[in-house]
Amino acid sequence: MSQEHLFLYDENETTTTRFVSFLGENTRHDLIITITEKFYGKKIVVNLQTNRAALVGQDDLKEEGYIEYAFGVTTEEAEELSEFLFSIV
């Protein structure tokens, strides 16, 4: 039995992907950062340690608690992650 899908969009795009691993004071961070034309300039960031992903822009980094919530990390880990992301997002 076949089922039809209602696509909201189905597009192809060439993106740039960066793989980053760095040691902070508290933990190791393993990230995949994808740059795309979608999502109003925000980057798609995947945290391989927590298997969580989020759209991240400068505004998100300034929002208290966003990084902790989005990636399931402690406040200390979020501070290290935010500092790194702020320099590239």
JSON list of N, CA, C and O in Angstrom, two decimals, residues 25-77:
[
{"chain": "A", "resi": 25, "resn": "GLU", "atom": "N", "xyz": [38.10, 23.66, 28.85]},
{"chain": "A", "resi": 25, "resn": "GLU", "atom": "CA", "xyz": [38.55, 23.38, 30.21]},
{"chain": "A", "resi": 25, "resn": "GLU", "atom": "C", "xyz": [37.78, 22.24, 30.83]},
{"chain": "A", "resi": 25, "resn": "GLU", "atom": "O", "xyz": [38.31, 21.49, 31.63]},
{"chain": "A", "resi": 26, "resn": "ASN", "atom": "N", "xyz": [36.50, 22.12, 30.45]},
{"chain": "A", "resi": 26, "resn": "ASN", "atom": "CA", "xyz": [35.63, 21.15, 31.10]},
{"chain": "A", "resi": 26, "resn": "ASN", "atom": "C", "xyz": [35.34, 19.90, 30.29]},
{"chain": "A", "resi": 26, "resn": "ASN", "atom": "O", "xyz": [35.01, 18.87, 30.87]},
{"chain": "A", "resi": 27, "resn": "THR", "atom": "N", "xyz": [35.42, 19.98, 28.98]},
{"chain": "A", "resi": 27, "resn": "THR", "atom": "CA", "xyz": [35.02, 18.84, 28.17]},
{"chain": "A", "resi": 27, "resn": "THR", "atom": "C", "xyz": [35.56, 18.96, 26.76]},
{"chain": "A", "resi": 27, "resn": "THR", "atom": "O", "xyz": [36.07, 20.00, 26.36]},
{"chain": "A", "resi": 28, "resn": "ARG", "atom": "N", "xyz": [35.40, 17.90, 26.02]},
{"chain": "A", "resi": 28, "resn": "ARG", "atom": "CA", "xyz": [35.73, 17.88, 24.60]},
{"chain": "A", "resi": 28, "resn": "ARG", "atom": "C", "xyz": [34.45, 18.19, 23.83]},
{"chain": "A", "resi": 28, "resn": "ARG", "atom": "O", "xyz": [33.37, 17.73, 24.18]},
{"chain": "A", "resi": 29, "resn": "HIS", "atom": "N", "xyz": [34.59, 18.98, 22.76]},
{"chain": "A", "resi": 29, "resn": "HIS", "atom": "CA", "xyz": [33.45, 19.34, 21.92]},
{"chain": "A", "resi": 29, "resn": "HIS", "atom": "C", "xyz": [33.71, 18.81, 20.50]},
{"chain": "A", "resi": 29, "resn": "HIS", "atom": "O", "xyz": [34.75, 19.09, 19.92]},
{"chain": "A", "resi": 30, "resn": "ASP", "atom": "N", "xyz": [32.79, 18.02, 20.00]},
{"chain": "A", "resi": 30, "resn": "ASP", "atom": "CA", "xyz": [32.86, 17.50, 18.64]},
{"chain": "A", "resi": 30, "resn": "ASP", "atom": "C", "xyz": [31.64, 18.01, 17.89]},
{"chain": "A", "resi": 30, "resn": "ASP", "atom": "O", "xyz": [30.50, 17.65, 18.24]},
{"chain": "A", "resi": 31, "resn": "LEU", "atom": "N", "xyz": [31.87, 18.83, 16.88]},
{"chain": "A", "resi": 31, "resn": "LEU", "atom": "CA", "xyz": [30.78, 19.52, 16.20]},
{"chain": "A", "resi": 31, "resn": "LEU", "atom": "C", "xyz": [30.82, 19.33, 14.69]},
{"chain": "A", "resi": 31, "resn": "LEU", "atom": "O", "xyz": [31.89, 19.18, 14.11]},
{"chain": "A", "resi": 32, "resn": "ILE", "atom": "N", "xyz": [29.65, 19.39, 14.10]},
{"chain": "A", "resi": 32, "resn": "ILE", "atom": "CA", "xyz": [29.50, 19.52, 12.66]},
{"chain": "A", "resi": 32, "resn": "ILE", "atom": "C", "xyz": [28.75, 20.83, 12.45]},
{"chain": "A", "resi": 32, "resn": "ILE", "atom": "O", "xyz": [27.68, 21.03, 13.03]},
{"chain": "A", "resi": 33, "resn": "ILE", "atom": "N", "xyz": [29.31, 21.71, 11.65]},
{"chain": "A", "resi": 33, "resn": "ILE", "atom": "CA", "xyz": [28.69, 23.02, 11.40]},
{"chain": "A", "resi": 33, "resn": "ILE", "atom": "C", "xyz": [28.43, 23.13, 9.91]},
{"chain": "A", "resi": 33, "resn": "ILE", "atom": "O", "xyz": [29.36, 23.07, 9.10]},
{"chain": "A", "resi": 34, "resn": "THR", "atom": "N", "xyz": [27.18, 23.29, 9.55]},
{"chain": "A", "resi": 34, "resn": "THR", "atom": "CA", "xyz": [26.80, 23.38, 8.14]},
{"chain": "A", "resi": 34, "resn": "THR", "atom": "C", "xyz": [26.32, 24.79, 7.83]},
{"chain": "A", "resi": 34, "resn": "THR", "atom": "O", "xyz": [25.45, 25.33, 8.52]},
{"chain": "A", "resi": 35, "resn": "ILE", "atom": "N", "xyz": [26.91, 25.36, 6.79]},
{"chain": "A", "resi": 35, "resn": "ILE", "atom": "CA", "xyz": [26.54, 26.69, 6.33]},
{"chain": "A", "resi": 35, "resn": "ILE", "atom": "C", "xyz": [25.64, 26.51, 5.12]},
{"chain": "A", "resi": 35, "resn": "ILE", "atom": "O", "xyz": [26.00, 25.83, 4.16]},
{"chain": "A", "resi": 36, "resn": "THR", "atom": "N", "xyz": [24.48, 27.13, 5.17]},
{"chain": "A", "resi": 36, "resn": "THR", "atom": "CA", "xyz": [23.49, 27.00, 4.11]},
{"chain": "A", "resi": 36, "resn": "THR", "atom": "C", "xyz": [22.86, 28.36, 3.83]},
{"chain": "A", "resi": 36, "resn": "THR", "atom": "O", "xyz": [23.01, 29.29, 4.62]},
{"chain": "A", "resi": 37, "resn": "GLU", "atom": "N", "xyz": [22.17, 28.48, 2.72]},
{"chain": "A", "resi": 37, "resn": "GLU", "atom": "CA", "xyz": [21.48, 29.72, 2.38]},
{"chain": "A", "resi": 37, "resn": "GLU", "atom": "C", "xyz": [20.13, 29.82, 3.10]},
{"chain": "A", "resi": 37, "resn": "GLU", "atom": "O", "xyz": [19.52, 30.86, 3.12]},
{"chain": "A", "resi": 38, "resn": "LYS", "atom": "N", "xyz": [19.68, 28.74, 3.65]},
{"chain": "A", "resi": 38, "resn": "LYS", "atom": "CA", "xyz": [18.40, 28.72, 4.35]},
{"chain": "A", "resi": 38, "resn": "LYS", "atom": "C", "xyz": [18.55, 29.21, 5.78]},
{"chain": "A", "resi": 38, "resn": "LYS", "atom": "O", "xyz": [19.63, 29.45, 6.27]},
{"chain": "A", "resi": 39, "resn": "PHE", "atom": "N", "xyz": [17.47, 29.33, 6.46]},
{"chain": "A", "resi": 39, "resn": "PHE", "atom": "CA", "xyz": [17.42, 29.61, 7.89]},
{"chain": "A", "resi": 39, "resn": "PHE", "atom": "C", "xyz": [17.98, 30.98, 8.27]},
{"chain": "A", "resi": 39, "resn": "PHE", "atom": "O", "xyz": [18.58, 31.14, 9.32]},
{"chain": "A", "resi": 40, "resn": "TYR", "atom": "N", "xyz": [17.79, 31.95, 7.39]},
{"chain": "A", "resi": 40, "resn": "TYR", "atom": "CA", "xyz": [18.10, 33.35, 7.69]},
{"chain": "A", "resi": 40, "resn": "TYR", "atom": "C", "xyz": [19.53, 33.57, 8.17]},
{"chain": "A", "resi": 40, "resn": "TYR", "atom": "O", "xyz": [19.80, 34.35, 9.07]},
{"chain": "A", "resi": 41, "resn": "GLY", "atom": "N", "xyz": [20.46, 32.83, 7.59]},
{"chain": "A", "resi": 41, "resn": "GLY", "atom": "CA", "xyz": [21.87, 33.01, 7.91]},
{"chain": "A", "resi": 41, "resn": "GLY", "atom": "C", "xyz": [22.36, 32.24, 9.12]},
{"chain": "A", "resi": 41, "resn": "GLY", "atom": "O", "xyz": [23.54, 32.29, 9.45]},
{"chain": "A", "resi": 42, "resn": "LYS", "atom": "N", "xyz": [21.47, 31.53, 9.78]},
{"chain": "A", "resi": 42, "resn": "LYS", "atom": "CA", "xyz": [21.90, 30.73, 10.92]},
{"chain": "A", "resi": 42, "resn": "LYS", "atom": "C", "xyz": [22.61, 29.47, 10.43]},
{"chain": "A", "resi": 42, "resn": "LYS", "atom": "O", "xyz": [22.38, 29.00, 9.33]},
{"chain": "A", "resi": 43, "resn": "LYS", "atom": "N", "xyz": [23.49, 28.94, 11.27]},
{"chain": "A", "resi": 43, "resn": "LYS", "atom": "CA", "xyz": [24.23, 27.73, 10.96]},
{"chain": "A", "resi": 43, "resn": "LYS", "atom": "C", "xyz": [23.51, 26.54, 11.59]},
{"chain": "A", "resi": 43, "resn": "LYS", "atom": "O", "xyz": [22.90, 26.66, 12.65]},
{"chain": "A", "resi": 44, "resn": "ILE", "atom": "N", "xyz": [23.63, 25.38, 10.94]},
{"chain": "A", "resi": 44, "resn": "ILE", "atom": "CA", "xyz": [23.13, 24.15, 11.53]},
{"chain": "A", "resi": 44, "resn": "ILE", "atom": "C", "xyz": [24.31, 23.55, 12.29]},
{"chain": "A", "resi": 44, "resn": "ILE", "atom": "O", "xyz": [25.34, 23.24, 11.70]},
{"chain": "A", "resi": 45, "resn": "VAL", "atom": "N", "xyz": [24.17, 23.42, 13.60]},
{"chain": "A", "resi": 45, "resn": "VAL", "atom": "CA", "xyz": [25.25, 22.91, 14.43]},
{"chain": "A", "resi": 45, "resn": "VAL", "atom": "C", "xyz": [24.79, 21.58, 15.04]},
{"chain": "A", "resi": 45, "resn": "VAL", "atom": "O", "xyz": [23.73, 21.51, 15.65]},
{"chain": "A", "resi": 46, "resn": "VAL", "atom": "N", "xyz": [25.60, 20.56, 14.84]},
{"chain": "A", "resi": 46, "resn": "VAL", "atom": "CA", "xyz": [25.32, 19.24, 15.41]},
{"chain": "A", "resi": 46, "resn": "VAL", "atom": "C", "xyz": [26.39, 18.95, 16.45]},
{"chain": "A", "resi": 46, "resn": "VAL", "atom": "O", "xyz": [27.59, 19.02, 16.15]},
{"chain": "A", "resi": 47, "resn": "ASN", "atom": "N", "xyz": [25.98, 18.64, 17.65]},
{"chain": "A", "resi": 47, "resn": "ASN", "atom": "CA", "xyz": [26.90, 18.25, 18.72]},
{"chain": "A", "resi": 47, "resn": "ASN", "atom": "C", "xyz": [26.95, 16.73, 18.73]},
{"chain": "A", "resi": 47, "resn": "ASN", "atom": "O", "xyz": [25.97, 16.07, 19.07]},
{"chain": "A", "resi": 48, "resn": "LEU", "atom": "N", "xyz": [28.07, 16.16, 18.33]},
{"chain": "A", "resi": 48, "resn": "LEU", "atom": "CA", "xyz": [28.19, 14.71, 18.25]},
{"chain": "A", "resi": 48, "resn": "LEU", "atom": "C", "xyz": [28.26, 14.04, 19.61]},
{"chain": "A", "resi": 48, "resn": "LEU", "atom": "O", "xyz": [28.00, 12.84, 19.72]},
{"chain": "A", "resi": 49, "resn": "GLN", "atom": "N", "xyz": [28.59, 14.79, 20.64]},
{"chain": "A", "resi": 49, "resn": "GLN", "atom": "CA", "xyz": [28.63, 14.22, 22.00]},
{"chain": "A", "resi": 49, "resn": "GLN", "atom": "C", "xyz": [27.22, 13.96, 22.54]},
{"chain": "A", "resi": 49, "resn": "GLN", "atom": "O", "xyz": [27.00, 13.00, 23.26]},
{"chain": "A", "resi": 50, "resn": "THR", "atom": "N", "xyz": [26.29, 14.85, 22.21]},
{"chain": "A", "resi": 50, "resn": "THR", "atom": "CA", "xyz": [24.93, 14.72, 22.74]},
{"chain": "A", "resi": 50, "resn": "THR", "atom": "C", "xyz": [23.93, 14.25, 21.68]},
{"chain": "A", "resi": 50, "resn": "THR", "atom": "O", "xyz": [22.76, 14.03, 21.99]},
{"chain": "A", "resi": 51, "resn": "ASN", "atom": "N", "xyz": [24.40, 14.14, 20.42]},
{"chain": "A", "resi": 51, "resn": "ASN", "atom": "CA", "xyz": [23.52, 13.77, 19.30]},
{"chain": "A", "resi": 51, "resn": "ASN", "atom": "C", "xyz": [22.35, 14.74, 19.15]},
{"chain": "A", "resi": 51, "resn": "ASN", "atom": "O", "xyz": [21.24, 14.34, 18.81]},
{"chain": "A", "resi": 52, "resn": "ARG", "atom": "N", "xyz": [22.60, 16.02, 19.40]},
{"chain": "A", "resi": 52, "resn": "ARG", "atom": "CA", "xyz": [21.57, 17.03, 19.26]},
{"chain": "A", "resi": 52, "resn": "ARG", "atom": "C", "xyz": [22.02, 18.09, 18.27]},
{"chain": "A", "resi": 52, "resn": "ARG", "atom": "O", "xyz": [23.21, 18.36, 18.14]},
{"chain": "A", "resi": 53, "resn": "ALA", "atom": "N", "xyz": [21.05, 18.67, 17.59]},
{"chain": "A", "resi": 53, "resn": "ALA", "atom": "CA", "xyz": [21.34, 19.69, 16.58]},
{"chain": "A", "resi": 53, "resn": "ALA", "atom": "C", "xyz": [20.45, 20.89, 16.81]},
{"chain": "A", "resi": 53, "resn": "ALA", "atom": "O", "xyz": [19.35, 20.78, 17.36]},
{"chain": "A", "resi": 54, "resn": "ALA", "atom": "N", "xyz": [20.94, 22.06, 16.38]},
{"chain": "A", "resi": 54, "resn": "ALA", "atom": "CA", "xyz": [20.17, 23.29, 16.51]},
{"chain": "A", "resi": 54, "resn": "ALA", "atom": "C", "xyz": [20.60, 24.27, 15.44]},
{"chain": "A", "resi": 54, "resn": "ALA", "atom": "O", "xyz": [21.73, 24.22, 14.94]},
{"chain": "A", "resi": 55, "resn": "LEU", "atom": "N", "xyz": [19.69, 25.18, 15.11]},
{"chain": "A", "resi": 55, "resn": "LEU", "atom": "CA", "xyz": [20.03, 26.33, 14.29]},
{"chain": "A", "resi": 55, "resn": "LEU", "atom": "C", "xyz": [20.61, 27.37, 15.23]},
{"chain": "A", "resi": 55, "resn": "LEU", "atom": "O", "xyz": [20.01, 27.68, 16.26]},
{"chain": "A", "resi": 56, "resn": "VAL", "atom": "N", "xyz": [21.78, 27.90, 14.88]},
{"chain": "A", "resi": 56, "resn": "VAL", "atom": "CA", "xyz": [22.46, 28.83, 15.78]},
{"chain": "A", "resi": 56, "resn": "VAL", "atom": "C", "xyz": [22.88, 30.07, 15.02]},
{"chain": "A", "resi": 56, "resn": "VAL", "atom": "O", "xyz": [23.54, 29.99, 13.99]},
{"chain": "A", "resi": 57, "resn": "GLY", "atom": "N", "xyz": [22.49, 31.22, 15.56]},
{"chain": "A", "resi": 57, "resn": "GLY", "atom": "CA", "xyz": [22.91, 32.52, 15.06]},
{"chain": "A", "resi": 57, "resn": "GLY", "atom": "C", "xyz": [23.38, 33.37, 16.22]},
{"chain": "A", "resi": 57, "resn": "GLY", "atom": "O", "xyz": [23.29, 32.95, 17.38]},
{"chain": "A", "resi": 58, "resn": "GLN", "atom": "N", "xyz": [23.87, 34.55, 15.93]},
{"chain": "A", "resi": 58, "resn": "GLN", "atom": "CA", "xyz": [24.35, 35.45, 16.98]},
{"chain": "A", "resi": 58, "resn": "GLN", "atom": "C", "xyz": [23.27, 35.71, 18.03]},
{"chain": "A", "resi": 58, "resn": "GLN", "atom": "O", "xyz": [23.56, 35.75, 19.23]},
{"chain": "A", "resi": 59, "resn": "ASP", "atom": "N", "xyz": [22.03, 35.89, 17.58]},
{"chain": "A", "resi": 59, "resn": "ASP", "atom": "CA", "xyz": [20.94, 36.17, 18.53]},
{"chain": "A", "resi": 59, "resn": "ASP", "atom": "C", "xyz": [20.72, 35.00, 19.48]},
{"chain": "A", "resi": 59, "resn": "ASP", "atom": "O", "xyz": [20.43, 35.20, 20.67]},
{"chain": "A", "resi": 60, "resn": "ASP", "atom": "N", "xyz": [20.87, 33.78, 19.01]},
{"chain": "A", "resi": 60, "resn": "ASP", "atom": "CA", "xyz": [20.69, 32.61, 19.86]},
{"chain": "A", "resi": 60, "resn": "ASP", "atom": "C", "xyz": [21.78, 32.51, 20.92]},
{"chain": "A", "resi": 60, "resn": "ASP", "atom": "O", "xyz": [21.52, 32.11, 22.06]},
{"chain": "A", "resi": 61, "resn": "LEU", "atom": "N", "xyz": [22.99, 32.88, 20.56]},
{"chain": "A", "resi": 61, "resn": "LEU", "atom": "CA", "xyz": [24.10, 32.82, 21.50]},
{"chain": "A", "resi": 61, "resn": "LEU", "atom": "C", "xyz": [23.94, 33.81, 22.63]},
{"chain": "A", "resi": 61, "resn": "LEU", "atom": "O", "xyz": [24.46, 33.61, 23.73]},
{"chain": "A", "resi": 62, "resn": "LYS", "atom": "N", "xyz": [23.20, 34.88, 22.39]},
{"chain": "A", "resi": 62, "resn": "LYS", "atom": "CA", "xyz": [22.97, 35.90, 23.42]},
{"chain": "A", "resi": 62, "resn": "LYS", "atom": "C", "xyz": [21.79, 35.55, 24.31]},
{"chain": "A", "resi": 62, "resn": "LYS", "atom": "O", "xyz": [21.62, 36.14, 25.37]},
{"chain": "A", "resi": 63, "resn": "GLU", "atom": "N", "xyz": [20.99, 34.58, 23.89]},
{"chain": "A", "resi": 63, "resn": "GLU", "atom": "CA", "xyz": [19.80, 34.19, 24.66]},
{"chain": "A", "resi": 63, "resn": "GLU", "atom": "C", "xyz": [20.21, 33.26, 25.80]},
{"chain": "A", "resi": 63, "resn": "GLU", "atom": "O", "xyz": [20.74, 32.17, 25.58]},
{"chain": "A", "resi": 64, "resn": "GLU", "atom": "N", "xyz": [19.94, 33.70, 27.01]},
{"chain": "A", "resi": 64, "resn": "GLU", "atom": "CA", "xyz": [20.33, 32.93, 28.19]},
{"chain": "A", "resi": 64, "resn": "GLU", "atom": "C", "xyz": [19.69, 31.54, 28.19]},
{"chain": "A", "resi": 64, "resn": "GLU", "atom": "O", "xyz": [18.48, 31.40, 28.02]},
{"chain": "A", "resi": 65, "resn": "GLY", "atom": "N", "xyz": [20.52, 30.52, 28.37]},
{"chain": "A", "resi": 65, "resn": "GLY", "atom": "CA", "xyz": [20.03, 29.15, 28.47]},
{"chain": "A", "resi": 65, "resn": "GLY", "atom": "C", "xyz": [19.80, 28.43, 27.15]},
{"chain": "A", "resi": 65, "resn": "GLY", "atom": "O", "xyz": [19.50, 27.23, 27.16]},
{"chain": "A", "resi": 66, "resn": "TYR", "atom": "N", "xyz": [19.93, 29.13, 26.02]},
{"chain": "A", "resi": 66, "resn": "TYR", "atom": "CA", "xyz": [19.64, 28.49, 24.74]},
{"chain": "A", "resi": 66, "resn": "TYR", "atom": "C", "xyz": [20.59, 27.34, 24.43]},
{"chain": "A", "resi": 66, "resn": "TYR", "atom": "O", "xyz": [20.16, 26.25, 24.05]},
{"chain": "A", "resi": 67, "resn": "ILE", "atom": "N", "xyz": [21.88, 27.56, 24.58]},
{"chain": "A", "resi": 67, "resn": "ILE", "atom": "CA", "xyz": [22.86, 26.53, 24.24]},
{"chain": "A", "resi": 67, "resn": "ILE", "atom": "C", "xyz": [22.73, 25.32, 25.18]},
{"chain": "A", "resi": 67, "resn": "ILE", "atom": "O", "xyz": [22.78, 24.17, 24.73]},
{"chain": "A", "resi": 68, "resn": "GLU", "atom": "N", "xyz": [22.51, 25.58, 26.46]},
{"chain": "A", "resi": 68, "resn": "GLU", "atom": "CA", "xyz": [22.30, 24.48, 27.40]},
{"chain": "A", "resi": 68, "resn": "GLU", "atom": "C", "xyz": [21.12, 23.63, 26.97]},
{"chain": "A", "resi": 68, "resn": "GLU", "atom": "O", "xyz": [21.19, 22.40, 26.93]},
{"chain": "A", "resi": 69, "resn": "TYR", "atom": "N", "xyz": [20.02, 24.29, 26.66]},
{"chain": "A", "resi": 69, "resn": "TYR", "atom": "CA", "xyz": [18.80, 23.60, 26.25]},
{"chain": "A", "resi": 69, "resn": "TYR", "atom": "C", "xyz": [18.96, 22.89, 24.91]},
{"chain": "A", "resi": 69, "resn": "TYR", "atom": "O", "xyz": [18.63, 21.71, 24.77]},
{"chain": "A", "resi": 70, "resn": "ALA", "atom": "N", "xyz": [19.48, 23.60, 23.93]},
{"chain": "A", "resi": 70, "resn": "ALA", "atom": "CA", "xyz": [19.56, 23.06, 22.57]},
{"chain": "A", "resi": 70, "resn": "ALA", "atom": "C", "xyz": [20.46, 21.84, 22.48]},
{"chain": "A", "resi": 70, "resn": "ALA", "atom": "O", "xyz": [20.16, 20.90, 21.75]},
{"chain": "A", "resi": 71, "resn": "PHE", "atom": "N", "xyz": [21.57, 21.85, 23.22]},
{"chain": "A", "resi": 71, "resn": "PHE", "atom": "CA", "xyz": [22.54, 20.77, 23.09]},
{"chain": "A", "resi": 71, "resn": "PHE", "atom": "C", "xyz": [22.61, 19.85, 24.31]},
{"chain": "A", "resi": 71, "resn": "PHE", "atom": "O", "xyz": [23.39, 18.91, 24.33]},
{"chain": "A", "resi": 72, "resn": "GLY", "atom": "N", "xyz": [21.81, 20.12, 25.33]},
{"chain": "A", "resi": 72, "resn": "GLY", "atom": "CA", "xyz": [21.79, 19.25, 26.50]},
{"chain": "A", "resi": 72, "resn": "GLY", "atom": "C", "xyz": [23.11, 19.22, 27.23]},
{"chain": "A", "resi": 72, "resn": "GLY", "atom": "O", "xyz": [23.58, 18.15, 27.61]},
{"chain": "A", "resi": 73, "resn": "VAL", "atom": "N", "xyz": [23.71, 20.39, 27.42]},
{"chain": "A", "resi": 73, "resn": "VAL", "atom": "CA", "xyz": [25.01, 20.48, 28.09]},
{"chain": "A", "resi": 73, "resn": "VAL", "atom": "C", "xyz": [24.89, 21.30, 29.37]},
{"chain": "A", "resi": 73, "resn": "VAL", "atom": "O", "xyz": [23.91, 22.01, 29.59]},
{"chain": "A", "resi": 74, "resn": "THR", "atom": "N", "xyz": [25.91, 21.22, 30.21]},
{"chain": "A", "resi": 74, "resn": "THR", "atom": "CA", "xyz": [25.93, 21.99, 31.45]},
{"chain": "A", "resi": 74, "resn": "THR", "atom": "C", "xyz": [26.20, 23.47, 31.14]},
{"chain": "A", "resi": 74, "resn": "THR", "atom": "O", "xyz": [26.62, 23.82, 30.03]},
{"chain": "A", "resi": 75, "resn": "THR", "atom": "N", "xyz": [26.02, 24.30, 32.14]},
{"chain": "A", "resi": 75, "resn": "THR", "atom": "CA", "xyz": [26.29, 25.73, 31.97]},
{"chain": "A", "resi": 75, "resn": "THR", "atom": "C", "xyz": [27.75, 25.98, 31.62]},
{"chain": "A", "resi": 75, "resn": "THR", "atom": "O", "xyz": [28.06, 26.79, 30.75]},
{"chain": "A", "resi": 76, "resn": "GLU", "atom": "N", "xyz": [28.66, 25.26, 32.26]},
{"chain": "A", "resi": 76, "resn": "GLU", "atom": "CA", "xyz": [30.09, 25.42, 31.98]},
{"chain": "A", "resi": 76, "resn": "GLU", "atom": "C", "xyz": [30.41, 24.99, 30.55]},
{"chain": "A", "resi": 76, "resn": "GLU", "atom": "O", "xyz": [31.17, 25.67, 29.84]},
{"chain": "A", "resi": 77, "resn": "GLU", "atom": "N", "xyz": [29.86, 23.86, 30.12]},
{"chain": "A", "resi": 77, "resn": "GLU", "atom": "CA", "xyz": [30.09, 23.40, 28.76]},
{"chain": "A", "resi": 77, "resn": "GLU", "atom": "C", "xyz": [29.49, 24.37, 27.75]},
{"chain": "A", "resi": 77, "resn": "GLU", "atom": "O", "xyz": [30.07, 24.64, 26.70]}
]
